[in-house]
Short mmCIF file of C-alpha atoms in Angstrom, two decimals:
data_model
loop_
_atom_site.label_atom_id
_atom_site.label_comp_id
_atom_site.label_asym_id
_atom_site.label_seq_id
_atom_site.Cartn_x
_atom_site.Cartn_y
_atom_site.Cartn_z
CA MET A 19 -92.78 73.40 87.43
CA LEU A 20 -92.63 76.81 85.78
CA LEU A 21 -89.43 77.63 87.62
CA ILE A 22 -87.90 74.33 86.58
CA ASN A 23 -88.90 74.85 82.98
CA ASN A 24 -87.45 78.36 83.05
CA SER A 25 -84.26 76.96 84.48
CA ASP A 26 -84.19 74.32 81.77
CA ASN A 27 -84.77 76.95 79.10
CA LYS A 28 -81.96 79.06 80.57
CA ASP A 29 -79.64 76.07 80.48
CA ASN A 30 -80.63 75.38 76.89
CA LEU A 31 -79.99 78.98 75.91
CA GLU A 32 -76.63 78.95 77.63
CA HIS A 33 -75.78 75.66 75.90
CA ALA A 34 -76.83 77.12 72.53
CA GLY A 35 -74.64 80.15 73.17
CA TYR A 36 -71.74 77.88 74.03
CA GLN A 37 -72.24 75.97 70.79
CA GLU A 38 -72.11 79.23 68.78
CA GLN A 39 -68.86 80.28 70.50
CA ARG A 40 -67.09 77.02 69.70
CA THR A 41 -64.59 77.10 66.85
CA PRO A 42 -65.04 74.89 63.77
CA ILE A 43 -62.17 72.64 64.85
CA GLU A 44 -64.00 71.87 68.11
CA HIS A 45 -67.07 70.78 66.17
CA VAL A 46 -64.90 68.56 63.96
CA LEU A 47 -63.35 66.86 66.99
CA ASP A 48 -66.83 65.70 68.02
CA ILE A 49 -66.91 63.33 65.03
CA ALA A 50 -66.22 59.78 66.20
CA GLU A 51 -65.19 58.65 62.70
CA LEU A 52 -62.38 61.21 62.74
CA TRP A 53 -61.08 59.86 66.04
CA ALA A 54 -61.36 56.35 64.61
CA THR A 55 -59.15 57.36 61.68
CA ILE A 56 -56.61 58.82 64.07
CA VAL A 57 -56.45 55.82 66.38
CA ALA A 58 -56.24 53.46 63.40
CA TYR A 59 -52.66 54.66 62.92
CA LEU A 60 -51.74 53.60 66.44
CA HIS A 61 -50.04 50.32 67.22
CA PRO A 62 -52.65 47.58 67.89
CA LYS A 63 -51.51 47.35 71.50
CA GLN A 64 -52.46 50.99 72.06
CA LEU A 65 -56.06 50.73 70.90
CA ARG A 66 -57.28 49.32 74.20
CA ARG A 67 -55.58 52.16 76.07
CA LEU A 68 -58.16 54.46 74.59
CA ARG A 69 -60.51 53.26 77.33
CA LEU A 70 -58.22 54.88 79.92
CA VAL A 71 -58.65 58.23 78.17
CA SER A 72 -62.42 58.08 77.79
CA ARG A 73 -64.73 55.11 77.97
CA ARG A 74 -67.37 57.08 76.09
CA LEU A 75 -64.93 57.93 73.31
CA HIS A 76 -63.77 54.31 73.14
CA LEU A 77 -67.37 53.05 72.75
CA ALA A 78 -68.08 55.68 70.10
CA CYS A 79 -64.99 54.85 68.04
CA THR A 80 -64.97 51.06 68.36
CA PRO A 81 -67.53 50.39 65.57
CA HIS A 82 -65.37 52.41 63.18
CA ILE A 83 -61.93 51.04 64.07
CA GLN A 84 -60.48 48.66 61.51
CA VAL A 85 -57.03 47.11 61.55
CA ASP A 86 -55.26 46.11 58.33
CA LEU A 87 -52.96 43.24 59.32
CA THR A 88 -50.06 42.10 57.09
CA LEU A 89 -48.26 38.83 57.85
CA THR A 90 -44.96 38.34 56.04
CA SER A 91 -43.41 35.64 58.23
CA GLN A 92 -44.27 33.16 60.97
CA LYS A 93 -42.75 35.62 63.45
CA HIS A 94 -45.44 38.14 62.57
CA VAL A 95 -48.12 35.51 63.13
CA GLU A 96 -47.00 35.14 66.75
CA VAL A 97 -48.63 38.52 67.51
CA ALA A 98 -51.93 36.65 67.74
CA TRP A 99 -50.81 35.06 71.03
CA GLU A 100 -50.46 38.43 72.73
CA HIS A 101 -53.18 39.06 75.27
CA ASP A 102 -53.85 42.66 74.24
CA PHE A 103 -53.98 42.03 70.49
CA PRO A 104 -57.41 43.32 69.23
CA SER A 105 -58.33 40.40 67.01
CA ASN A 106 -61.93 41.57 66.67
CA PHE A 107 -60.70 44.81 65.03
CA VAL A 108 -58.94 43.00 62.16
CA ALA A 109 -60.95 43.71 59.01
CA SER A 110 -58.28 43.14 56.36
CA LEU A 111 -55.74 40.31 56.39
CA ARG A 112 -52.82 40.20 53.93
CA ILE A 113 -50.65 37.08 53.82
CA VAL A 114 -47.28 37.36 52.10
CA SER A 115 -44.81 34.48 51.61
CA ILE A 116 -46.43 32.26 54.30
CA ASP A 117 -47.44 28.94 52.74
CA GLN A 118 -48.23 26.70 55.72
CA PHE A 119 -50.43 26.72 58.78
CA SER A 120 -49.23 27.05 62.37
CA PRO A 121 -51.11 26.99 65.71
CA ALA A 122 -50.69 30.78 65.93
CA LEU A 123 -52.27 31.34 62.50
CA THR A 124 -55.13 29.00 63.37
CA HIS A 125 -55.68 30.87 66.64
CA LEU A 126 -55.66 34.21 64.80
CA LEU A 127 -58.25 33.10 62.26
CA ASP A 128 -60.44 31.69 65.05
CA GLN A 129 -60.32 34.99 66.95
CA ALA A 130 -60.45 37.44 64.03
CA THR A 131 -64.06 36.80 63.09
CA ASN A 132 -64.66 40.16 61.39
CA ILE A 133 -62.27 39.79 58.46
CA THR A 134 -63.92 41.13 55.30
CA THR A 135 -60.86 41.31 53.00
CA LEU A 136 -58.36 38.50 52.39
CA ASP A 137 -55.27 39.22 50.27
CA ILE A 138 -53.06 36.20 49.50
CA ASN A 139 -49.70 37.05 47.94
CA VAL A 140 -47.64 33.87 47.83
CA PHE A 141 -44.98 33.24 45.16
CA GLY A 142 -45.65 29.51 44.86
CA LEU A 143 -49.16 29.17 46.25
CA ASP A 144 -49.91 25.72 47.67
CA ILE A 145 -53.41 24.44 46.89
CA ASP A 146 -53.81 22.69 50.25
CA PHE A 147 -52.82 25.86 52.09
CA LEU A 148 -55.32 27.90 50.04
CA GLN A 149 -58.11 25.40 50.72
CA GLU A 150 -57.48 25.40 54.48
CA LEU A 151 -57.18 29.17 54.59
CA LEU A 152 -60.52 29.71 52.85
CA SER A 153 -62.22 27.25 55.21
CA TYR A 154 -61.30 29.50 58.18
CA CYS A 155 -62.69 32.74 56.69
CA PRO A 156 -66.30 32.13 55.62
CA ARG A 157 -68.29 34.33 57.99
CA HIS A 158 -67.91 37.95 56.85
CA LEU A 159 -65.54 37.65 53.90
CA LYS A 160 -66.50 40.02 51.07
CA SER A 161 -63.29 40.54 49.11
CA VAL A 162 -60.63 38.02 47.99
CA VAL A 163 -57.35 38.77 46.22
CA ILE A 164 -55.11 35.89 45.08
CA ARG A 165 -51.63 36.57 43.68
CA SER A 166 -49.42 33.78 42.35
CA GLU A 167 -46.47 33.50 39.99
CA GLY A 168 -48.12 30.88 37.82
CA PHE A 169 -46.33 27.74 39.04
CA VAL A 170 -49.66 26.33 40.21
CA PRO A 171 -52.22 25.89 37.40
CA LEU A 172 -54.81 28.65 37.42
CA GLU A 173 -57.53 26.08 36.88
CA SER A 174 -56.56 24.39 40.17
CA ILE A 175 -56.68 27.72 42.02
CA VAL A 176 -60.15 28.50 40.68
CA ASP A 177 -61.41 24.97 41.40
CA THR A 178 -60.17 25.22 44.99
CA PHE A 179 -61.86 28.57 45.40
CA LEU A 180 -65.15 27.22 44.03
CA GLN A 181 -65.00 24.23 46.39
CA SER A 182 -65.22 26.70 49.29
CA THR A 183 -68.88 27.21 48.52
CA ASP A 184 -69.63 29.49 51.46
CA VAL A 185 -66.88 31.89 50.46
CA ALA A 186 -67.59 31.73 46.72
CA ARG A 187 -71.31 32.43 47.16
CA GLN A 188 -70.90 35.46 49.43
CA VAL A 189 -67.75 37.13 48.04
CA GLN A 190 -68.50 40.44 46.33
CA SER A 191 -65.06 41.25 44.95
CA LEU A 192 -62.60 38.78 43.43
CA ALA A 193 -59.16 39.54 41.96
CA LEU A 194 -56.80 36.99 40.37
CA TYR A 195 -53.26 38.15 39.53
CA ILE A 196 -51.41 35.27 37.91
CA GLY A 197 -47.79 35.61 36.73
CA ASN A 198 -46.90 34.22 33.32
CA THR A 199 -44.13 31.65 33.55
CA GLY A 200 -44.58 30.29 30.04
CA LEU A 201 -45.63 26.90 31.42
CA GLU A 202 -49.23 27.20 30.20
CA THR A 203 -50.46 27.28 33.82
CA ASP A 204 -52.29 30.57 33.31
CA ALA A 205 -54.98 29.15 31.01
CA LEU A 206 -58.60 29.04 32.11
CA PRO A 207 -61.07 27.00 30.05
CA TRP A 208 -64.26 28.83 29.13
CA SER A 209 -66.34 26.23 31.01
CA ILE A 210 -64.42 26.88 34.26
CA PHE A 211 -64.68 30.61 33.71
CA ARG A 212 -68.43 30.26 33.27
CA SER A 213 -68.64 28.12 36.44
CA LEU A 214 -66.84 30.87 38.33
CA LEU A 215 -69.53 33.35 37.37
CA ASP A 216 -72.33 30.84 38.04
CA THR A 217 -71.11 29.98 41.56
CA CYS A 218 -70.22 33.51 42.76
CA ILE A 219 -73.82 34.71 42.86
CA SER A 220 -72.96 37.82 44.92
CA LEU A 221 -69.98 38.86 42.81
CA ALA A 222 -70.06 42.57 41.93
CA SER A 223 -66.42 43.17 40.94
CA LEU A 224 -64.10 40.82 39.00
CA SER A 225 -60.46 41.61 38.23
CA LEU A 226 -58.24 39.31 36.15
CA SER A 227 -54.57 39.88 35.38
CA ALA A 228 -52.48 37.85 32.92
CA VAL A 229 -55.26 35.27 32.71
CA LYS A 230 -55.75 33.44 29.44
CA VAL A 231 -59.38 32.55 28.78
CA MET A 232 -59.41 29.62 26.39
CA SER A 233 -61.40 29.87 23.17
CA ILE A 234 -65.06 29.00 23.36
CA PRO A 235 -66.28 25.93 21.41
CA GLU A 236 -66.41 26.28 17.64
CA SER A 237 -70.13 25.53 17.59
CA LEU A 238 -70.69 28.68 19.61
CA GLU A 239 -68.33 30.76 17.50
CA GLU A 240 -70.43 29.93 14.46
CA THR A 241 -73.45 31.70 15.97
CA ASN A 242 -73.91 35.46 16.06
CA PRO A 243 -71.66 36.56 18.97
CA LEU A 244 -73.92 39.52 19.74
CA HIS A 245 -77.08 37.43 20.21
CA ALA A 246 -75.88 33.98 21.29
CA THR A 247 -75.55 34.77 24.98
CA LYS A 248 -78.25 35.90 27.38
CA ALA A 249 -77.82 38.40 30.18
CA THR A 250 -77.23 35.97 33.03
CA PHE A 251 -75.09 37.83 35.59
CA PRO A 252 -76.89 41.05 36.55
CA ASN A 253 -74.96 41.53 39.83
CA LEU A 254 -71.54 42.03 38.24
CA VAL A 255 -71.00 45.78 37.76
CA SER A 256 -67.19 46.05 37.48
CA LEU A 257 -64.85 44.08 35.19
CA THR A 258 -61.07 44.50 34.91
CA MET A 259 -59.02 42.44 32.45
CA THR A 260 -55.31 43.27 32.38
CA LEU A 261 -53.24 41.52 29.69
CA CYS A 262 -55.83 38.78 29.43
CA ASP A 263 -55.74 36.80 26.20
CA ILE A 264 -59.32 36.41 25.04
CA SER A 265 -60.73 36.27 21.54
CA SER A 266 -62.90 39.07 20.24
CA VAL A 267 -65.85 36.67 20.13
CA GLY A 268 -65.22 35.72 23.76
CA GLN A 269 -64.95 39.37 24.76
CA ILE A 270 -68.30 40.28 23.21
CA ARG A 271 -69.99 37.17 24.63
CA LEU A 272 -68.65 38.05 28.07
CA LEU A 273 -69.94 41.62 27.90
CA LYS A 274 -73.27 40.32 26.65
CA MET A 275 -73.66 38.29 29.86
CA LEU A 276 -73.21 41.41 32.04
CA PRO A 277 -76.22 43.66 31.40
CA ASN A 278 -75.59 45.98 34.38
CA LEU A 279 -71.87 46.52 33.89
CA HIS A 280 -70.91 50.04 35.09
CA THR A 281 -67.09 49.88 34.93
CA LEU A 282 -64.89 48.27 32.26
CA ASP A 283 -61.08 48.32 32.46
CA VAL A 284 -59.25 46.50 29.66
CA THR A 285 -55.55 46.28 28.82
CA CYS A 286 -55.22 44.63 25.42
CA ARG A 287 -52.68 43.94 22.71
CA ASP A 288 -55.14 43.96 19.82
CA ASP A 289 -58.54 45.37 18.99
CA VAL A 290 -60.73 43.04 21.04
CA PHE A 291 -63.83 44.96 19.97
CA GLN A 292 -63.28 44.37 16.26
CA THR A 293 -66.35 42.13 15.84
CA VAL A 294 -68.81 44.77 17.06
CA GLY A 295 -69.36 46.26 13.63
CA GLU A 296 -68.70 43.27 11.38
CA GLU A 297 -72.35 43.03 10.36
CA SER A 298 -72.26 46.48 8.75
CA ALA A 299 -70.39 47.60 5.67
CA ASP A 300 -70.57 51.17 6.95
CA THR A 301 -68.30 51.37 9.98
CA SER A 302 -69.04 54.98 10.93
CA PRO A 303 -70.19 55.58 14.53
CA THR A 304 -73.52 56.98 13.33
CA ASN A 305 -74.45 53.70 11.64
CA LEU A 306 -74.22 51.57 14.77
CA GLY A 307 -77.98 50.96 14.77
CA VAL A 308 -77.48 47.74 12.80
CA THR A 309 -75.56 46.24 15.72
CA ASP A 310 -76.73 45.32 19.21
CA GLN A 311 -77.63 48.54 21.03
CA ASP A 312 -78.17 46.68 24.31
CA LEU A 313 -74.50 45.77 24.68
CA CYS A 314 -73.27 47.41 27.91
CA GLU A 315 -76.06 49.97 27.86
CA GLN A 316 -75.44 50.72 31.59
CA LEU A 317 -71.71 51.30 31.17
CA LYS A 318 -70.50 54.53 32.87
CA GLN A 319 -66.72 54.15 33.17
CA VAL A 320 -64.41 52.81 30.46
CA ARG A 321 -60.63 52.51 30.63
CA VAL A 322 -58.74 50.98 27.72
CA CYS A 323 -54.97 50.65 27.57
CA ASN A 324 -53.68 49.48 24.18
CA ARG A 325 -50.17 48.00 24.19
CA SER A 326 -49.96 47.45 20.43
CA HIS A 327 -50.62 51.13 19.51
CA SER A 328 -52.80 49.97 16.63
CA GLU A 329 -55.93 51.61 15.30
CA GLN A 330 -58.95 50.72 17.45
CA GLU A 331 -61.80 51.03 14.98
CA GLY A 332 -63.95 48.50 16.79
CA LEU A 333 -63.38 50.29 20.09
CA PHE A 334 -64.60 53.62 18.71
CA ARG A 335 -67.71 51.98 17.28
CA PHE A 336 -68.33 50.41 20.68
CA LEU A 337 -67.88 53.71 22.53
CA SER A 338 -70.17 55.65 20.23
CA HIS A 339 -73.35 53.88 21.34
CA LEU A 340 -72.76 54.13 25.11
CA ARG A 341 -75.60 56.37 26.31
CA ARG A 342 -74.62 56.58 30.01
CA LEU A 343 -70.87 57.07 29.64
CA GLU A 344 -69.40 59.44 32.26
CA ARG A 345 -65.67 58.63 32.49
CA LEU A 346 -63.43 57.66 29.58
CA GLU A 347 -59.70 56.86 29.73
CA LEU A 348 -57.81 55.94 26.56
CA LEU A 349 -54.17 55.11 27.28
CA GLY A 350 -51.82 54.32 24.42
CA VAL A 351 -54.69 54.35 21.95
CA VAL A 352 -54.06 56.07 18.63
CA THR A 353 -56.72 58.78 18.77
CA PRO A 354 -57.11 60.72 15.51
CA GLY A 355 -58.79 64.08 16.04
CA ILE A 356 -61.43 63.42 13.39
CA ARG A 357 -62.44 60.17 15.06
CA LEU A 358 -62.70 61.86 18.45
CA LEU A 359 -64.79 64.64 16.90
CA ASP A 360 -67.20 62.06 15.43
CA LEU A 361 -67.53 60.46 18.87
CA ALA A 362 -68.21 63.82 20.55
CA GLU A 363 -70.92 64.64 18.01
CA GLU A 364 -72.56 61.24 18.49
CA TRP A 365 -72.49 61.58 22.30
CA SER A 366 -73.91 65.08 22.09
CA ARG A 367 -76.83 63.88 19.95
CA ASN A 368 -77.54 61.19 22.55
CA LYS A 369 -77.37 63.66 25.49
CA VAL A 370 -74.24 62.04 26.95
CA SER A 371 -72.53 64.17 29.62
CA LEU A 372 -68.91 63.18 30.33
CA LYS A 373 -67.34 63.98 33.70
CA GLN A 374 -63.80 62.73 32.97
CA LEU A 375 -61.76 62.55 29.77
CA THR A 376 -58.26 61.07 29.83
CA LEU A 377 -56.25 60.84 26.60
CA ASN A 378 -52.80 59.95 27.83
CA ALA A 379 -51.19 59.13 24.52
CA LYS A 380 -48.02 60.78 23.24
CA SER A 381 -49.66 61.56 19.95
CA ARG A 382 -49.50 64.97 18.28
CA LYS A 383 -52.57 64.08 16.25
CA ILE A 384 -54.84 65.21 19.08
CA ALA A 385 -53.49 68.76 19.16
CA GLU A 386 -52.99 69.08 15.42
CA GLU A 387 -56.46 67.93 14.40
CA GLY A 388 -58.62 70.30 16.42
CA PHE A 389 -58.87 69.04 19.99
CA ASP A 390 -60.25 72.45 20.95
CA LYS A 391 -63.24 71.86 18.63
CA VAL A 392 -63.86 68.52 20.33
CA LEU A 393 -64.02 70.11 23.79
CA LEU A 394 -66.60 72.65 22.63
CA LYS A 395 -69.17 69.91 22.01
CA PRO A 396 -72.14 69.80 24.44
CA CYS A 397 -71.14 66.39 25.81
CA PHE A 398 -68.18 68.07 27.58
CA ALA A 399 -70.11 71.03 29.02
CA LYS A 400 -69.92 69.62 32.58
CA LEU A 401 -66.47 68.03 32.45
CA GLN A 402 -64.82 67.65 35.86
CA VAL A 403 -61.43 66.13 34.91
CA LEU A 404 -59.41 66.78 31.74
CA ASP A 405 -56.19 64.77 31.39
CA ALA A 406 -54.46 64.97 28.03
CA TRP A 407 -51.04 65.04 26.35
CA CYS A 408 -51.37 68.76 25.68
CA GLY A 409 -49.70 71.92 26.94
CA PRO A 410 -50.65 75.54 27.71
CA ASP A 411 -51.19 76.23 24.00
CA LEU A 412 -54.47 74.32 24.28
CA ILE A 413 -55.70 76.75 26.95
CA LEU A 414 -54.60 79.72 24.83
CA ARG A 415 -57.02 78.68 22.09
CA PHE A 416 -59.96 79.36 24.43
CA TRP A 417 -58.69 82.70 25.76
CA ASN A 418 -60.62 85.84 24.77
CA HIS A 419 -58.29 88.86 24.89
CA GLU A 420 -61.14 91.38 24.67
CA THR A 421 -63.17 90.06 27.59
CA GLN A 422 -60.19 88.67 29.51
CA ARG A 423 -62.25 85.53 30.03
CA SER A 424 -61.69 81.91 29.02
CA GLN A 425 -64.20 80.33 26.68
CA LEU A 426 -63.72 76.85 28.13
CA PRO A 427 -67.27 75.50 28.42
CA PHE A 428 -66.58 73.68 31.69
CA LEU A 429 -64.99 76.44 33.77
CA GLU A 430 -67.53 76.11 36.58
CA THR A 431 -67.28 72.32 36.89
CA LEU A 432 -63.59 71.47 36.28
CA ARG A 433 -61.90 69.98 39.36
CA GLY A 434 -58.84 68.37 37.78
CA LEU A 435 -56.67 69.77 34.97
CA HIS A 436 -53.70 67.70 33.83
CA LEU A 437 -51.59 69.06 30.97
CA ARG A 438 -48.92 66.39 30.53
CA LYS A 439 -47.05 67.54 27.43
CA GLU A 440 -43.47 68.42 28.41
CA ASP A 441 -43.17 71.71 26.55
CA VAL A 442 -40.29 74.14 26.90
CA VAL A 443 -41.50 77.64 27.74
CA SER A 444 -39.53 79.19 24.87
CA ASP A 445 -41.33 76.91 22.38
CA LEU A 446 -44.83 77.96 23.45
CA ASN A 447 -46.98 80.45 21.59
CA ASP A 448 -46.81 84.01 22.86
CA GLY A 449 -49.24 84.55 25.71
CA ALA A 450 -49.74 80.83 26.42
CA MET A 451 -48.45 81.00 30.00
CA GLU A 452 -50.33 84.24 30.70
CA ALA A 453 -53.57 82.70 29.37
CA LEU A 454 -52.99 79.64 31.54
CA ASN A 455 -52.44 81.82 34.63
CA MET A 456 -55.61 83.85 34.01
CA THR A 457 -57.63 80.72 33.25
CA LEU A 458 -56.57 79.02 36.48
CA LYS A 459 -57.92 82.03 38.38
CA GLN A 460 -61.32 81.46 36.76
CA LEU A 461 -61.65 77.81 37.86
CA PRO A 462 -63.50 78.00 41.21
CA ARG A 463 -63.57 74.24 41.81
CA LEU A 464 -60.03 73.31 40.73
CA VAL A 465 -58.22 71.10 43.28
CA ASP A 466 -55.87 68.91 41.16
CA LEU A 467 -53.37 70.49 38.76
CA THR A 468 -50.60 69.04 36.59
CA MET A 469 -48.32 71.18 34.41
CA ALA A 470 -45.56 69.15 32.80
CA THR A 471 -44.24 72.26 31.01
CA LYS A 472 -40.63 72.94 31.96
CA LEU A 473 -41.24 76.12 33.93
CA GLU A 474 -38.52 78.73 34.29
CA ASP A 475 -40.01 80.62 37.25
CA PHE A 476 -43.08 80.90 39.50
CA GLY A 477 -44.86 83.37 37.21
CA VAL A 478 -47.69 80.97 36.39
CA PHE A 479 -48.66 80.94 40.10
CA GLN A 480 -48.91 84.72 40.51
CA GLY A 481 -52.31 85.68 41.90
CA LEU A 482 -53.26 82.06 42.62
CA GLY A 483 -54.21 80.81 46.06
CA ARG A 484 -53.49 83.19 48.93
CA ASP A 485 -50.89 85.94 48.86
CA PRO A 486 -47.80 84.40 50.54
CA GLU A 487 -46.87 87.87 51.88
CA ALA A 488 -50.21 88.38 53.69
CA LEU A 489 -50.64 87.13 57.23
CA LEU A 490 -53.39 84.64 58.08
CA PRO A 491 -56.26 85.89 60.27
CA ASP A 492 -55.86 85.37 64.02
CA PRO A 493 -58.02 82.30 64.87
CA ARG A 494 -58.74 83.77 68.30
CA THR A 495 -60.49 86.86 66.91
CA VAL A 496 -61.55 85.92 63.39
CA LEU A 497 -65.26 85.77 62.50
CA TYR A 498 -66.32 82.72 60.51
CA THR A 499 -69.98 83.71 59.93
CA GLY A 500 -72.04 86.88 59.84
CA LEU A 501 -70.96 90.45 59.15
CA GLY A 502 -67.22 90.95 58.98
CA ALA A 503 -66.55 87.26 58.33
CA VAL A 504 -63.36 86.35 56.49
CA ASP A 505 -63.85 85.90 52.73
CA TRP A 506 -61.86 82.84 51.70
CA SER A 507 -62.99 82.88 48.05
CA GLY A 508 -60.06 85.10 47.10
CA GLU A 509 -57.67 82.24 47.82
CA ARG A 510 -58.92 80.03 45.05
CA PRO A 511 -57.97 77.65 43.65
CA PHE A 512 -57.70 75.52 46.81
CA LEU A 513 -55.21 73.06 45.29
CA GLN A 514 -54.87 69.66 46.96
CA THR A 515 -52.44 68.06 44.49
CA LEU A 516 -49.84 69.74 42.28
CA GLU A 517 -47.39 68.33 39.74
CA MET A 518 -45.09 70.65 37.87
CA GLY A 519 -42.17 70.48 35.48
CA CYS A 520 -39.15 72.74 35.66
CA SER A 521 -36.04 73.58 33.71
CA THR A 522 -32.61 72.64 34.99
CA GLU A 523 -31.89 76.25 35.95
CA PHE A 524 -35.19 76.47 37.83
CA TYR A 525 -34.40 73.28 39.72
CA ASN A 526 -30.86 74.33 40.62
CA HIS A 527 -31.40 77.98 41.59
CA ARG A 528 -35.01 78.60 42.58
CA MET A 529 -35.89 75.68 44.81
CA GLY A 530 -35.26 77.77 47.93
CA ASP A 531 -38.35 79.85 47.17
CA MET A 532 -40.56 76.78 46.83
CA PRO A 533 -42.00 76.69 50.42
CA ARG A 534 -43.23 80.27 50.14
CA GLN A 535 -44.47 80.19 46.57
CA VAL A 536 -46.18 76.81 46.80
CA GLY A 537 -46.60 75.90 50.46
CA LYS A 538 -48.03 79.24 51.53
CA ARG A 539 -50.12 79.85 48.44
CA PHE A 540 -51.86 76.47 48.57
CA ARG A 541 -52.42 75.76 52.25
CA PHE A 542 -54.58 72.69 51.53
CA LEU A 543 -51.92 70.97 49.41
CA GLU A 544 -51.67 67.25 50.19
CA ASP A 545 -49.35 66.02 47.43
CA PHE A 546 -46.63 67.86 45.49
CA LYS A 547 -44.05 66.49 43.07
CA PHE A 548 -42.07 67.22 39.95
CA THR A 549 -42.82 65.51 36.66
CA ASN A 550 -39.32 66.08 35.27
CA LYS A 551 -36.18 68.11 35.77
#
């Protein structure tokens, strides 16, 4: 027994030594999920051939393999008759243009019992077809997307969906994209909208596009909109409303019914939050205590796109009392610097810590009214993504010439920097590009970079990433751990995405140097494009 144990110990030691000698890529190739991702790009007929390579590998990958199937014609449906078609791997089914059933489609739905996502994109959706389709997909369906051009009344589509009780009660994500034909078919009465929320008891995400929610009864409008509705739908955590006509009273009542809402995405034409502060004569953010503090108290992500470019006073009052806010995107919203400064001060007093700030509005007010003072507030100390219509001059304001260090408070946490203002280099303040270059070197976590400035050369990249003239270490002899290991920290930032602007001369005469200056410097780059030329 002792000899056997010694032998076993020897084998274990040898195995441990073998594990230490293996390269990192060999360890990565042991991950079944990685293989599953690779084989997912194969043709469905080739998935079963994986068994001929390795039965063990096939069994390990099978639970992770998912096929996204798109049917655009009856000819595509015929694939279901093929003997080797892996119906049980189909997790997502997208139907485009098909508006009637066939034996092949029926056979496919009978065999593909693991469908979790159903995407219906039919120009003139037939109600009978929709009803029959939903009746075949009740078992594991979790997500439903319905796209129509509005020729079928939206109310009929929603009624048909609600009649499929099994689907409606278990679906977790629902998206309705209804085209506006001007035939008043995109209107949804408040009672039907309420029934939708009542029936879909598992619904966590709701997305509506071009849906008109009819006005609520006058008797309800006469009551206080902030207190008339109880929190009745705690499961819904994400709400998207794109170009949805809804009154301000209806908007507030809707938000009041969703106490655990984490994500709100609204594209509006007017200030749909205007009723939030109507009870108070003082409309400053600091006087919001007179309104309902419980409204969306769990909200973490807010995205508002304003198509009317009007002042959003109600929106700013609404944002000021959000205690858990982490990500804010304001697109097309007129954002005066003084208003943004008031918000930052209010958030800082309430210990709010933002991770993402996006102000993608072509408004010079942001830069002219002290955006640098806004970013110095404590609520931005741990910012991970900054996306604004600013240029390198903004970075110059934080540069300390004596210490050669940037005073940006979120240097250690910033992962994405997007400067979208299309400056011309000759119009920038002296030292702006140099300050930007030195600042980028001091961002250890930066992976996403956008510079819309019309660059004239590659000077802003000097010293970034790895030296394109230096050879990479030989993988056969390089040490990854221990003494003498390669130090990769000098290659930072490890950019994964890069957008850059360039002058006409740059585009015409310096593109030949692009592979060396960009491709070799940033070896982990996944996406690269120009913002202008």
